[in-house]
């Protein structure tokens, strides 16, 4: 029987949508898979309460075959993106699927049909639900456990996308900094450059003060939106959305790896690295915070020695001062000092030379890669949606 695609219209359907990855993957056959927190997924899909949907809409679809659920996808209209970039792009995300091209095509067509009805002409993804959150399909580095809040998928997903008419729009890359490897060190030339730039730039690094969380948040939000303004795919976050995300992240932050750069008393940049909670999430397994998952997540932070650099931003007018490489140098110095094992820097656009050049100069390497796909929207879905 061909697959049947239906929209999510009930709480039960929503639960089935969120639960699907546990049906498709298990940690014996897929040891790299990190079960997400169910509460986080529900929050990202909550069109009534999540601030992202103040300027966006979404529809969720489930695919069934032979009576069982075998795939899911979200279609997303991000009005903030289209207003900012002046285009008519629709998005897809939260994609999970068995290794069946017919099922994948039915899901892609369902999303495309929903977006077509809104007058959009390109379908881009995966976005969960935008570039400010998890995005991209893993295409290289499957052997590594994904770091915190990065996506993982089996290799066949790329084949489903390629055969489903998707074409590469942009690749995102991740670098690994092996701070705990005593046989590895930054090139001496990079160290000399960093020390000279530090003296000349007048930069003073400081830990973000979580006791003044609201005040720090105001400054970081302003830097965040100015620093990424011209990046491909970037959409400025409203203050409401930024605060929503930051308050969720606050308990997970370690201040010494969430630091700012000040010049003449003005905050000009910041870096946010968080502990890589992936190992803790794997131990929790079921993705539930209750009854013990929340405690395991918070207390597990003490034993984590791997990190993910999630955000690194600098006000545009300070980019000519060689300050960006100084963040990498400062993070490396702090990590070595505290006995950390390593850190992943992701996501970085493949053609963002301001970020890629310093990473290469440090002697690091790309070890994971994600792809964002585009597909023209051809019109209504070819598979009926019930």
XYZ file of C-alpha atoms in Angstrom:
386
model
C 0.000 0.000 0.000
C 1.244 3.549 -0.703
C 1.908 5.800 2.286
C -0.878 7.902 3.720
C 0.010 11.405 4.959
C -2.159 13.190 7.491
C -1.925 16.445 9.402
C -1.434 16.494 13.162
C -4.773 17.588 14.588
C -4.927 16.100 18.074
C -2.831 15.849 21.198
C -2.405 12.164 20.478
C -1.052 12.905 17.008
C 1.344 15.453 18.472
C 2.577 12.877 20.956
C 3.109 10.396 18.104
C 4.992 13.081 16.147
C 7.350 13.765 19.075
C 7.772 10.079 19.969
C 8.691 8.882 16.467
C 12.520 9.036 16.812
C 12.334 6.477 19.651
C 10.481 4.165 17.240
C 13.067 4.583 14.479
C 16.307 4.549 16.458
C 17.722 2.705 19.409
C 21.111 3.115 21.000
C 22.203 -0.444 20.284
C 21.838 -0.090 16.504
C 22.492 3.667 16.466
C 25.011 4.330 19.272
C 25.635 7.898 18.083
C 21.976 8.920 18.369
C 21.282 11.278 21.264
C 17.654 11.214 22.455
C 16.383 14.795 22.684
C 14.524 16.180 25.645
C 10.853 15.739 24.840
C 10.020 18.982 26.635
C 12.391 20.865 24.321
C 10.759 19.387 21.208
C 7.261 20.178 22.458
C 8.397 23.743 23.194
C 9.860 24.198 19.697
C 6.568 23.030 18.173
C 4.261 25.063 20.410
C 2.675 27.487 17.962
C 0.609 29.137 20.710
C 3.326 29.814 23.297
C 6.751 29.865 21.599
C 7.722 33.439 20.562
C 9.111 32.175 17.233
C 5.530 31.713 16.047
C 4.650 35.348 16.665
C 5.935 35.806 13.103
C 5.605 32.270 11.780
C 3.159 29.423 11.167
C 3.649 25.716 10.854
C 1.836 22.512 9.958
C 2.863 19.034 11.093
C 2.449 15.862 9.034
C 2.645 12.162 9.844
C 3.142 9.394 7.274
C 1.633 5.952 7.823
C 2.313 2.778 5.899
C 0.761 -0.609 6.538
C -0.934 0.836 9.599
C 2.138 2.207 11.369
C 3.729 5.641 11.583
C 6.890 5.693 9.473
C 7.733 9.374 9.002
C 7.094 12.976 9.999
C 7.803 16.488 8.731
C 6.953 20.082 9.603
C 6.193 22.782 7.029
C 7.105 26.246 8.286
C 6.331 29.718 7.000
C 8.812 32.087 8.635
C 7.464 35.546 7.846
C 10.331 37.207 9.723
C 12.847 35.529 7.388
C 11.036 36.590 4.234
C 10.592 40.166 5.434
C 14.282 40.415 6.376
C 15.664 38.835 3.179
C 12.995 39.997 0.775
C 12.279 36.534 -0.616
C 9.512 33.911 -0.584
C 11.151 30.894 1.019
C 9.254 28.241 2.935
C 10.926 25.774 5.277
C 10.732 22.151 6.305
C 12.088 20.548 9.427
C 11.684 18.007 12.238
C 12.078 15.373 9.524
C 12.331 11.701 10.476
C 11.696 8.805 8.139
C 12.294 5.128 7.510
C 14.562 4.227 4.602
C 11.769 4.387 2.039
C 11.853 6.890 -0.825
C 8.114 6.674 -1.378
C 7.453 7.738 2.204
C 10.021 10.550 2.056
C 8.574 11.860 -1.222
C 5.079 11.841 0.252
C 6.266 13.902 3.232
C 8.216 16.360 1.056
C 5.207 16.788 -1.225
C 2.850 17.347 1.700
C 5.088 20.098 3.085
C 5.508 21.588 -0.391
C 1.759 21.670 -0.956
C 1.132 23.494 2.316
C 3.838 26.058 1.506
C 2.584 26.483 -2.072
C -0.829 27.471 -0.739
C 0.909 30.387 0.987
C 2.462 31.666 -2.219
C 6.019 30.542 -1.388
C 8.325 29.417 -4.183
C 11.242 27.562 -2.537
C 11.270 24.895 0.181
C 14.417 25.018 2.348
C 15.567 22.827 5.191
C 15.870 21.114 7.461
C 15.214 23.853 10.025
C 13.981 23.003 13.508
C 12.450 25.584 13.167
C 15.070 28.172 11.976
C 18.806 28.836 11.766
C 18.629 30.108 15.351
C 17.958 26.525 16.472
C 18.958 23.092 15.199
C 19.342 23.045 11.444
C 20.994 21.139 8.645
C 21.150 17.468 7.674
C 24.283 15.628 8.760
C 26.241 14.534 5.679
C 29.703 13.828 7.128
C 30.921 12.803 10.579
C 28.335 10.129 11.339
C 30.813 8.245 13.512
C 30.888 11.029 16.089
C 28.287 11.440 18.779
C 26.545 14.746 18.068
C 27.349 17.543 20.456
C 24.652 19.277 22.440
C 21.858 20.810 20.340
C 23.245 19.656 16.996
C 21.425 17.319 14.664
C 22.230 13.695 13.885
C 20.619 11.448 11.304
C 21.538 8.169 9.601
C 23.393 8.453 6.266
C 20.404 7.358 4.172
C 18.608 10.662 4.925
C 20.872 12.419 2.416
C 19.891 9.889 -0.257
C 16.212 10.472 0.500
C 16.756 14.216 0.033
C 18.814 13.876 -3.150
C 16.290 11.524 -4.769
C 13.452 13.701 -3.512
C 14.584 16.606 -5.686
C 16.529 18.494 -3.020
C 19.659 20.403 -4.018
C 22.406 21.859 -1.887
C 21.831 25.441 -0.758
C 24.628 25.728 1.798
C 26.861 23.554 3.965
C 27.550 24.192 7.641
C 30.699 22.840 9.259
C 31.963 21.980 12.713
C 35.561 22.106 13.930
C 37.027 20.189 16.858
C 39.577 21.749 19.215
C 41.393 18.981 21.151
C 42.298 20.990 24.242
C 42.979 17.899 26.322
C 45.417 16.361 23.844
C 48.827 17.284 25.248
C 50.459 16.301 21.960
C 48.428 18.964 20.147
C 48.981 22.674 20.415
C 48.204 25.731 18.390
C 50.836 26.755 15.848
C 53.384 29.134 17.350
C 52.616 31.688 14.645
C 48.979 31.776 15.732
C 49.960 32.195 19.386
C 52.271 35.093 18.533
C 49.568 36.723 16.409
C 47.000 36.323 19.196
C 49.278 37.801 21.847
C 50.167 40.762 19.625
C 46.511 41.362 18.694
C 45.500 41.216 22.347
C 47.948 43.981 23.222
C 46.940 46.189 20.295
C 43.184 45.719 20.391
C 42.572 46.874 23.938
C 40.231 43.917 24.479
C 39.395 42.857 28.015
C 37.633 39.511 28.405
C 35.166 39.028 31.261
C 32.803 36.283 32.351
C 29.137 37.022 31.798
C 27.668 37.811 35.206
C 24.662 35.527 35.712
C 23.726 37.474 38.833
C 22.982 40.384 36.473
C 21.299 38.094 33.981
C 18.694 40.516 32.656
C 21.246 43.320 32.104
C 23.721 40.974 30.407
C 20.918 39.599 28.267
C 20.106 43.059 26.938
C 23.688 43.606 25.785
C 24.162 40.121 24.326
C 20.875 40.333 22.380
C 22.019 43.591 20.790
C 25.424 42.132 19.863
C 23.836 38.913 18.565
C 21.532 40.645 16.106
C 24.200 43.048 14.857
C 26.957 40.431 14.560
C 25.039 38.011 12.333
C 23.033 40.592 10.398
C 24.544 39.793 6.980
C 25.004 36.042 7.429
C 23.258 33.761 4.968
C 19.960 32.552 6.360
C 20.155 34.626 9.531
C 16.962 36.063 10.975
C 17.168 38.581 13.831
C 15.563 37.279 16.993
C 12.960 39.397 18.722
C 13.828 40.224 22.285
C 10.927 38.058 23.452
C 12.277 35.042 21.551
C 15.860 35.672 22.674
C 14.793 35.896 26.327
C 12.747 32.705 25.945
C 15.785 30.810 24.679
C 18.211 32.367 27.166
C 16.105 31.536 30.203
C 15.945 27.904 29.126
C 19.736 27.878 28.711
C 20.632 29.703 31.939
C 20.784 26.625 34.241
C 23.078 24.869 31.741
C 25.646 27.663 31.345
C 29.117 27.615 32.873
C 30.143 31.302 33.211
C 33.837 30.820 32.475
C 32.934 29.669 28.957
C 30.268 32.328 28.455
C 32.340 35.459 28.220
C 32.299 38.870 26.640
C 34.890 41.122 25.053
C 34.920 44.745 26.182
C 36.769 47.611 24.485
C 36.895 50.925 26.338
C 34.120 49.748 28.620
C 31.754 48.752 25.789
C 30.803 45.132 25.127
C 31.706 44.488 21.481
C 31.448 40.709 21.292
C 30.594 37.560 23.180
C 31.136 33.833 23.064
C 28.816 31.184 24.431
C 30.044 27.652 24.953
C 27.954 25.132 26.844
C 28.840 21.749 28.319
C 28.219 18.927 25.859
C 25.279 17.288 27.613
C 24.956 14.612 24.933
C 26.387 11.880 27.133
C 23.939 12.782 29.904
C 21.011 12.766 27.463
C 22.043 9.309 26.305
C 22.058 8.095 29.910
C 18.588 9.585 30.475
C 17.538 7.722 27.332
C 13.798 8.344 27.297
C 14.057 12.139 26.927
C 11.919 12.779 29.995
C 12.831 15.263 32.717
C 10.642 13.509 35.288
C 11.120 11.861 37.635
C 14.946 11.909 37.565
C 16.006 13.268 34.162
C 16.147 16.909 35.253
C 18.407 16.120 38.210
C 20.667 13.947 36.085
C 20.976 16.764 33.566
C 21.909 19.413 36.147
C 24.213 17.262 38.269
C 25.770 15.673 35.200
C 27.328 19.008 34.280
C 30.103 18.545 36.840
C 31.574 15.551 35.057
C 31.484 16.965 31.526
C 34.844 17.776 29.934
C 33.675 18.437 26.389
C 32.042 21.625 25.174
C 30.228 23.128 22.245
C 30.846 26.694 21.117
C 27.311 27.668 20.134
C 27.683 31.353 19.406
C 30.508 33.759 18.705
C 29.615 37.262 17.642
C 31.372 40.579 17.164
C 29.934 43.968 16.310
C 30.663 44.708 12.622
C 32.637 47.891 13.288
C 35.220 45.917 15.332
C 35.912 43.141 12.836
C 38.990 44.852 11.412
C 40.810 44.645 14.767
C 41.641 40.889 14.672
C 39.414 40.313 17.673
C 37.627 37.214 16.362
C 40.724 34.955 16.595
C 41.212 36.189 20.153
C 38.003 34.485 21.247
C 39.368 31.147 20.030
C 42.654 31.822 21.789
C 40.905 32.769 25.034
C 38.638 29.699 24.940
C 41.626 27.443 24.281
C 43.575 29.022 27.151
C 40.676 28.640 29.582
C 40.012 25.074 28.491
C 43.625 23.989 28.953
C 43.730 25.704 32.323
C 40.693 23.763 33.584
C 41.571 20.374 32.103
C 38.855 20.176 29.459
C 39.043 17.446 26.820
C 37.866 19.365 23.774
C 35.362 21.706 22.193
C 33.341 21.733 19.005
C 32.821 25.035 17.182
C 29.604 24.847 15.147
C 27.738 25.771 13.067
C 29.983 27.801 10.743
C 28.959 28.589 7.176
C 31.307 26.858 4.742
C 32.059 30.174 3.001
C 32.372 32.359 6.103
C 36.057 33.137 5.702
C 36.180 35.436 8.725
C 35.497 32.369 10.863
C 37.062 29.577 8.810
C 40.465 31.224 8.370
C 41.163 31.526 12.130
C 40.009 27.952 12.735
C 42.378 26.636 10.071
C 45.190 28.859 11.344
C 44.695 27.312 14.792
C 45.467 23.907 13.330
C 41.949 22.535 13.809
C 40.037 20.525 11.237
C 36.497 20.156 9.982
C 35.165 16.926 11.407
C 31.411 17.243 10.825
C 29.303 18.748 8.063
C 25.595 19.501 7.693
C 23.696 20.443 4.551
C 20.768 22.792 4.001
C 18.734 21.910 0.918
C 16.485 23.870 -1.438
C 13.718 22.515 -3.660
C 11.463 24.533 -5.946
C 7.840 24.475 -4.857
C 5.930 23.001 -7.756
C 2.381 23.281 -6.468
C -0.041 21.119 -4.586
C 0.993 17.819 -3.032
C 0.822 14.789 -5.302
C -0.090 12.568 -2.326
C -3.467 13.305 -0.716
C -3.221 14.727 2.799
C -5.969 13.594 5.109
